[in-house]
CSV table of C-alpha atoms in Angstrom, one decimal:
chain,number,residue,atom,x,y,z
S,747,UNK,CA,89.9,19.5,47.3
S,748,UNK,CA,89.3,23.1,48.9
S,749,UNK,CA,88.0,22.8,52.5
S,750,UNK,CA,85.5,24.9,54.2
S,751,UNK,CA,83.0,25.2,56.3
S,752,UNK,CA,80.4,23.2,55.6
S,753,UNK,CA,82.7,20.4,53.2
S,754,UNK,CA,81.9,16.6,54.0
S,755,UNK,CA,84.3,14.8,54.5
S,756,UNK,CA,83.3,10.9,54.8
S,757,UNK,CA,80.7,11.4,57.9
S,758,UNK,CA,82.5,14.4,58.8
S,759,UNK,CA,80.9,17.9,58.4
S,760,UNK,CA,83.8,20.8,58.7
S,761,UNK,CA,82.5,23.5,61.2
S,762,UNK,CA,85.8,25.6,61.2
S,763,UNK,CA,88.9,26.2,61.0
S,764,UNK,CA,91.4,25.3,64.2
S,765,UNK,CA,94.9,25.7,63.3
S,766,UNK,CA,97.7,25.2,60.9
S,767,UNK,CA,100.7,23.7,61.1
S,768,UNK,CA,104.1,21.5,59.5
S,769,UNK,CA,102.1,18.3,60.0
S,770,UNK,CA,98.9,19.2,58.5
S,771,UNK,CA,95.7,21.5,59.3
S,772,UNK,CA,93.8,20.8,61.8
S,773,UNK,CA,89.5,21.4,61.8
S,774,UNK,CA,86.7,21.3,63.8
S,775,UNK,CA,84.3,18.8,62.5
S,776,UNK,CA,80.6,17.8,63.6
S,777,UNK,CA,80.5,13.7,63.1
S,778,UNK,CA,76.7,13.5,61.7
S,779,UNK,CA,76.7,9.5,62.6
S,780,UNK,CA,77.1,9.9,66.3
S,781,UNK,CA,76.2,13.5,67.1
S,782,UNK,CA,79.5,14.5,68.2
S,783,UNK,CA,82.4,17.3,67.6
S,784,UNK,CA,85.8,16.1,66.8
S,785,UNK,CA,88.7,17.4,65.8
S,786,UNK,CA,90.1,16.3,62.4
S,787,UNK,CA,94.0,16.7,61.0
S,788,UNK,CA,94.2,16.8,57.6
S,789,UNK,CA,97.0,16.1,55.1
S,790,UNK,CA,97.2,19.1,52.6
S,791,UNK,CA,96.4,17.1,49.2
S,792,UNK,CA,98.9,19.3,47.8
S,793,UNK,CA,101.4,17.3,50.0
S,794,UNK,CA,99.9,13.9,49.9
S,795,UNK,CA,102.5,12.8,47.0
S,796,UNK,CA,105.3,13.5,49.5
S,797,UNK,CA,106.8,10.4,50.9
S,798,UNK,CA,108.1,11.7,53.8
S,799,UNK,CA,105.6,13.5,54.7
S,800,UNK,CA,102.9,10.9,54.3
S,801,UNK,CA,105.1,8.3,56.5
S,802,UNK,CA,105.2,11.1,59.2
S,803,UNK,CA,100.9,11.4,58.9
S,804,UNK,CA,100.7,7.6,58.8
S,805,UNK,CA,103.7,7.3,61.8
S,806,UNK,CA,101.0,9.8,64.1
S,807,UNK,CA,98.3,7.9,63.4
S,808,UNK,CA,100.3,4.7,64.5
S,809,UNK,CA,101.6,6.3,67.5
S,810,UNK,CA,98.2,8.2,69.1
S,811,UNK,CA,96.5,4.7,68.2
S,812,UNK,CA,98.5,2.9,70.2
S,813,UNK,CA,98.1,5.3,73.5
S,814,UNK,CA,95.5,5.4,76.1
S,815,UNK,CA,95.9,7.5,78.6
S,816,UNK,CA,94.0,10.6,80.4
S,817,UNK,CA,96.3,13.5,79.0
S,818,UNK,CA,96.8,12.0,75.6
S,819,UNK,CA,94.1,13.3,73.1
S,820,UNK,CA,92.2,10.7,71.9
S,821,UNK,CA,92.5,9.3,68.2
S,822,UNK,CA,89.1,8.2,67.0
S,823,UNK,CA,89.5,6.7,63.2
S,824,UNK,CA,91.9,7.3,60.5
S,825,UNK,CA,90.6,7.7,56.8
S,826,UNK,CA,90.3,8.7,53.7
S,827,UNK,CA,88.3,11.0,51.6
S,828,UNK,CA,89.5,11.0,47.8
S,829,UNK,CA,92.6,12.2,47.9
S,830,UNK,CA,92.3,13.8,51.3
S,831,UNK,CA,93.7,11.7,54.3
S,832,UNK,CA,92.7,12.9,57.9
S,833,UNK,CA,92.7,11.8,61.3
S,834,UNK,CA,89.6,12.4,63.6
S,835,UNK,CA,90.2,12.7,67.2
S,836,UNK,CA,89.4,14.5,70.6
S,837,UNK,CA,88.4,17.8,70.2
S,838,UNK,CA,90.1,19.5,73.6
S,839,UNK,CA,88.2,22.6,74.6
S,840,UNK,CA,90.3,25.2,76.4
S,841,UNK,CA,93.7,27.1,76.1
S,842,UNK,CA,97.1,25.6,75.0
S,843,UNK,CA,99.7,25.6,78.4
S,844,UNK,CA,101.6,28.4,76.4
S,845,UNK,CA,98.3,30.9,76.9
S,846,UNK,CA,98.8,30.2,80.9
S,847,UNK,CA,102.4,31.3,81.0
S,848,UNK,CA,102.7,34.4,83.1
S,849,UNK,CA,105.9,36.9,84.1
S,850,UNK,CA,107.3,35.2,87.6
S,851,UNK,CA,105.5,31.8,87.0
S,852,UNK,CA,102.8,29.7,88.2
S,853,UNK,CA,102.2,29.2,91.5
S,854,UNK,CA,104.0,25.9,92.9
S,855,UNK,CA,101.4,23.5,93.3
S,856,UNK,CA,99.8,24.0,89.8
S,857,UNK,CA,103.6,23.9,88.1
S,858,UNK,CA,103.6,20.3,90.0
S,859,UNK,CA,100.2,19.6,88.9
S,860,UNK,CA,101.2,19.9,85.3
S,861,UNK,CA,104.6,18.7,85.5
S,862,UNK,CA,103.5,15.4,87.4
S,863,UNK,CA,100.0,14.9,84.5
S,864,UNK,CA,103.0,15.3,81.7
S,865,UNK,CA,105.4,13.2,83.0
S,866,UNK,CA,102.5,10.4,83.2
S,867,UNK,CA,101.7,11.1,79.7
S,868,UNK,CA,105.1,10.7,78.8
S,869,UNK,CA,105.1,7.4,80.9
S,870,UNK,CA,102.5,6.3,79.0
S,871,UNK,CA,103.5,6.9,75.4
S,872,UNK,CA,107.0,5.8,76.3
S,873,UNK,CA,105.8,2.7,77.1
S,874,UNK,CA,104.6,1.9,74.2
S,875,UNK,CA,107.5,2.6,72.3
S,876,UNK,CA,106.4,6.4,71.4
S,877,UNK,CA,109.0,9.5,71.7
S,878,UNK,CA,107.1,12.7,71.2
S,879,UNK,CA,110.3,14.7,70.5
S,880,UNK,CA,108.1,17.6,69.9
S,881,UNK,CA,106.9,18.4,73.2
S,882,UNK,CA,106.4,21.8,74.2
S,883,UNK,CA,103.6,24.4,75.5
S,884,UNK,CA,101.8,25.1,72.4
S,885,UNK,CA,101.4,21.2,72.6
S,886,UNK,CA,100.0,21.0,75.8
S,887,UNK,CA,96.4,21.7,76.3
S,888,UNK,CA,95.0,23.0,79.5
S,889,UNK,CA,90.4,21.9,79.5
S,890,UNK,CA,88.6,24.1,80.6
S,891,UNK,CA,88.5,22.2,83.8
S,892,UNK,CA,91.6,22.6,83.9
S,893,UNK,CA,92.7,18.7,83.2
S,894,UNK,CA,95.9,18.3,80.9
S,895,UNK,CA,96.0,16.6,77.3
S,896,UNK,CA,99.1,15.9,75.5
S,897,UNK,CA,98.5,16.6,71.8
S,898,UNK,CA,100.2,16.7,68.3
S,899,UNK,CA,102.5,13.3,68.0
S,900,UNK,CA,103.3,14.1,64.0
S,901,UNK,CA,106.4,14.0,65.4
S,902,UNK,CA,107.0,11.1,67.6
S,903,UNK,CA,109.1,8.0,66.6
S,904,UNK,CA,107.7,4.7,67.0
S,905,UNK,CA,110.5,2.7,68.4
S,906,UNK,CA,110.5,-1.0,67.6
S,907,UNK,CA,110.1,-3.9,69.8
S,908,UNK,CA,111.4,-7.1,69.5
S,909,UNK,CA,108.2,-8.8,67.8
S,910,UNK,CA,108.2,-5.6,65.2
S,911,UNK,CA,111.9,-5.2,64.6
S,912,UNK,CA,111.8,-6.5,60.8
S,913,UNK,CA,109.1,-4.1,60.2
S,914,UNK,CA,110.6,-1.3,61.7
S,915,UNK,CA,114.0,-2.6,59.7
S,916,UNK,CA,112.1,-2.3,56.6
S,917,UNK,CA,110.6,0.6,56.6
S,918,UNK,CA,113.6,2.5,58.1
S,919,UNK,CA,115.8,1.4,54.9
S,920,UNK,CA,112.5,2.6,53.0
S,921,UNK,CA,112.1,5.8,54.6
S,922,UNK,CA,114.8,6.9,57.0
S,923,UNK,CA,112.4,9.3,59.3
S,924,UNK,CA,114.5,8.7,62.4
S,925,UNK,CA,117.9,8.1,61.7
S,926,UNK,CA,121.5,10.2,62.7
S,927,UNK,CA,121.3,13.6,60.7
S,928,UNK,CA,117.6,14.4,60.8
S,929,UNK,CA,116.5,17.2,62.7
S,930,UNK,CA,112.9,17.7,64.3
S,931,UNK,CA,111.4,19.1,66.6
S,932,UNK,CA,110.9,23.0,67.9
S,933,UNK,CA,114.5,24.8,68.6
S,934,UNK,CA,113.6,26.3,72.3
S,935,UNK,CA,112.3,22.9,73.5
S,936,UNK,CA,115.0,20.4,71.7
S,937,UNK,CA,117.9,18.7,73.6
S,938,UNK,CA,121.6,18.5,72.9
S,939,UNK,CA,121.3,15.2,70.8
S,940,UNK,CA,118.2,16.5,68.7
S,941,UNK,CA,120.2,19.4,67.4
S,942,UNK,CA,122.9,17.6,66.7
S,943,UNK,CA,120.6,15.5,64.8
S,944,UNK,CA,121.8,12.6,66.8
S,945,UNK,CA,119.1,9.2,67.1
S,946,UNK,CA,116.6,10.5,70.3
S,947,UNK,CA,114.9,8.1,72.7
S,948,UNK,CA,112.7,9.1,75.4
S,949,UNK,CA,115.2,10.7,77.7
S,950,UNK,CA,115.3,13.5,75.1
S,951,UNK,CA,111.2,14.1,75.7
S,952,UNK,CA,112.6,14.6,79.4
S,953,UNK,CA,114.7,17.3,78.9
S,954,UNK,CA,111.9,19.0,77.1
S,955,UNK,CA,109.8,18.7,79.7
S,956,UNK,CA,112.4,20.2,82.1
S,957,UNK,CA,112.3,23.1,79.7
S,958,UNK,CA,108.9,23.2,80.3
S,959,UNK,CA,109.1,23.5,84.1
S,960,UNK,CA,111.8,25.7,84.2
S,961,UNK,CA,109.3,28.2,82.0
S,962,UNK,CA,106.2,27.3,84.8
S,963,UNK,CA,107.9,27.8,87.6
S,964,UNK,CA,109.6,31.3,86.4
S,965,UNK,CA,107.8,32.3,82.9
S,966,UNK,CA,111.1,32.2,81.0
S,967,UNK,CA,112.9,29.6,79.3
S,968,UNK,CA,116.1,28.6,80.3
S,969,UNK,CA,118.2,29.5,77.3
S,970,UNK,CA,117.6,32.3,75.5
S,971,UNK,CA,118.8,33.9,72.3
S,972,UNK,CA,117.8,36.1,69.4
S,973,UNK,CA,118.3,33.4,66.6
S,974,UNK,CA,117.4,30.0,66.8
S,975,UNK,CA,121.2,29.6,66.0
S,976,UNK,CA,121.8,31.2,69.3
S,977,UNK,CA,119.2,29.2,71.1
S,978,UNK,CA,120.8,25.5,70.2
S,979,UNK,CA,124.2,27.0,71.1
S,980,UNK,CA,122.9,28.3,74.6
S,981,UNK,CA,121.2,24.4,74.7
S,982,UNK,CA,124.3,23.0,73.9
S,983,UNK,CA,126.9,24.9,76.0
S,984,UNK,CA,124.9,27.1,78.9
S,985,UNK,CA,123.8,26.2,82.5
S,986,UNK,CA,120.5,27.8,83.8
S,987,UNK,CA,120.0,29.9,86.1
S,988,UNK,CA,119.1,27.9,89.3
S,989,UNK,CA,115.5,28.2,89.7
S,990,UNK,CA,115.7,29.4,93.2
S,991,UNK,CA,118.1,32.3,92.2
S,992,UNK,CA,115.0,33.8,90.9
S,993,UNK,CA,112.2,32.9,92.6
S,994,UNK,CA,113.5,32.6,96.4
S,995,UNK,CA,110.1,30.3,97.3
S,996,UNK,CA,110.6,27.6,94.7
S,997,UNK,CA,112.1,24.7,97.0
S,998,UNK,CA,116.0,23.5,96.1
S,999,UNK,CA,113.6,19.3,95.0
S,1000,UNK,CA,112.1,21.1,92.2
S,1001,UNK,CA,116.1,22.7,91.1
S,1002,UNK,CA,116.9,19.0,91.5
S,1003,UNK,CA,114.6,17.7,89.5
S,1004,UNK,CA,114.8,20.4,86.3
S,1005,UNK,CA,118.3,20.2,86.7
S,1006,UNK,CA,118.6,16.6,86.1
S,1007,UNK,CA,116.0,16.4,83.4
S,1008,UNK,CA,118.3,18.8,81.8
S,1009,UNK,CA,121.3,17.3,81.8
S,1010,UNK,CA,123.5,17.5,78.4
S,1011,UNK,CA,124.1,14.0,78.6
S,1012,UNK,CA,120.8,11.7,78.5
S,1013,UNK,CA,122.9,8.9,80.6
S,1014,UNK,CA,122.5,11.9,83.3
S,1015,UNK,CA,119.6,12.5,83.2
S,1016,UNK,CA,116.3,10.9,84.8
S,1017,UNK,CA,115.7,7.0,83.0
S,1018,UNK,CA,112.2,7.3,82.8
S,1019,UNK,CA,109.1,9.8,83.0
S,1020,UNK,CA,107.7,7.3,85.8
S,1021,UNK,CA,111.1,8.5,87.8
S,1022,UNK,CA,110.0,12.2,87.3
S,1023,UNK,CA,106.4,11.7,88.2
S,1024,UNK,CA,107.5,10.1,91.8
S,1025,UNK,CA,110.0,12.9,92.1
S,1026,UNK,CA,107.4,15.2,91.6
S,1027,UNK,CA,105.4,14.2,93.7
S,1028,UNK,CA,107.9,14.0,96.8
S,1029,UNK,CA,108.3,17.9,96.7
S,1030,UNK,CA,105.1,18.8,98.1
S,1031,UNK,CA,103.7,16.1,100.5
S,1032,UNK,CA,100.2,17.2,99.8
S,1033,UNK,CA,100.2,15.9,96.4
S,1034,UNK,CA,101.0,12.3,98.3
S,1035,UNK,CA,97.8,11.9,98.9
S,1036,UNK,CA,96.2,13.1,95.8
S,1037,UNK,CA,95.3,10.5,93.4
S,1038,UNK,CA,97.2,8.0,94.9
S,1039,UNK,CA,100.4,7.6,96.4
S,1040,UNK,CA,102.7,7.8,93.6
S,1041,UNK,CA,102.7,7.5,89.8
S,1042,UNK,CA,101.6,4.6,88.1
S,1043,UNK,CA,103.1,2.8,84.7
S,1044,UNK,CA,100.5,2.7,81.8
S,1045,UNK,CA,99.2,-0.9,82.6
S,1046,UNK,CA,99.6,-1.5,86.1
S,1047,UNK,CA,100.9,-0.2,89.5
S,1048,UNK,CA,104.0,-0.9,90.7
């Protein structure tokens, strides 16, 4: 099925084009039932025979279903159109975080303020069992009021709990879309045990998002290279720069905290994205007292 502008889809009217990427292509949409633009991800039909890539499609639709949080894009319905399977969800207006990257970095208070709204994300999704393990700028969106949203989990893993664990068993011996030896994710933003296609967990969505506020707080990455080849080595064997060795005003917390997060062993590393958010928070005593005290978990305060 070619799509278009102007194709209906189910009660879905394509308006244009957003994006393209491994996990499908992604449309803006007018929903004619309740007046509304979305945003809908569609499965290439060329690809729709592919098991893998189907159980990945189905996995994100599993995994942005079961989150509900404030910087996590909103998944609306999953369906089917023919042979055309699409999600319809949120349609974030604004810039991806990688458009706001600027030589010399962000000012402090703003590389908190997005550090501390992705670390509750991650909070969130981790504690419902959801590693992103793809988490990186061009995955971030900035509204244009400036709020963060957490997009694109095609690549997440829904871990099992106890009450799912035959399930999961199952479909693992089925399909195995998360086992030792498959690698995913984006090179620049992976940790040690992603590229050595090692099982991930949710401390490996932390070191990403160290990666990320290394890159906020000085506009460049800390490990470089001019291959991806060289990238995963630099991951794998390099130390950073400290963060204040280039920018003299960023305070020694915030080295502390990106330091940790990017530890090459996840047993080093911060537990939990909650940790992080309080962390965060504690650099800057202002943000104390900015929607509340400290960070929450997904269903309740401390």
């Amino acid at each position: 099925m070619s799509i278009s502008p102007g194709t209906r889809l189910g009660t879905y009217e394509i308006v244009s084009p957003l994006g393209a990427g491994g996990m499908g292509e992604v449309y803006r949409a007018k929903d004619l039932r309740l007046g509304r633009e979305v945003a809908l991800k569609v499965l290439p039909a060329g690809v729709a025979a592919d098991i893998g890539r189907l159980a990945r499609f189905e996995r994100e639709a599993r995994a942005v279903a079961a989150l509900n949080h404030p910087n996590i894009v909103v998944l609306y319905a999953v369906e089917d159109e023919g042979d055309v399977r699409f999600l319809a969800m949120e349609l974030v207006e604004g810039k991806s975080l990688d458009q706001y990257l600027i030589p010399g970095g962000l000012p402090l208070g703003r590389v908190l303020e997005i550090g501390i709204a992705l670390s509750e994300a991650l909070t969130a999704a981790h504690e419902k069992g959801v590693v992103h393990r793809d988490l990186k700028p061009a995955n971030v969106m900035l509204t244009r009021e400036g709020h963060v949203k957490v997009l694109d989990f095609g690549l997440a893993k829904l871990a099992a709990t106890d009450s799912d664990m035959d399930l999961a068993q199952a479909a693992t011996q089925a399909i195995p879309l998360s086992t030792a030896g498959l690698v995913v994710g984006t090179v620049p933003y992976m940790s040690p045990e992603q590229i050595r296609g090692k099982v991930v967990d949710a401390r490996s969505d932390l070191f990403a998002l160290g990666i990320i506020l290394y890159e906020l707080a000085v506009g460049r990455r800390p490990y470089d290279g001019a291959t991806a080849a060289d990238v995963s080595s630099a991951i794998l064997r390099d130390t950073p720069d400290p963060l204040p060795s280039i920018r003299p005003d960023l305070p020694e917390d915030l080295e502390r905290i990106v330091s940790r997060c990017l530890e090459k062993n996840p047993r080093e590393r911060f537990q939990t994205a909650l940790d992080v958010c309080n962390e965060l928070r504690r650099v800057d005593p202002a943000l104390e007292h900015k929607q509340g005290t400290k960070c929450k978990k997904a269903a309740a305060e401390d």
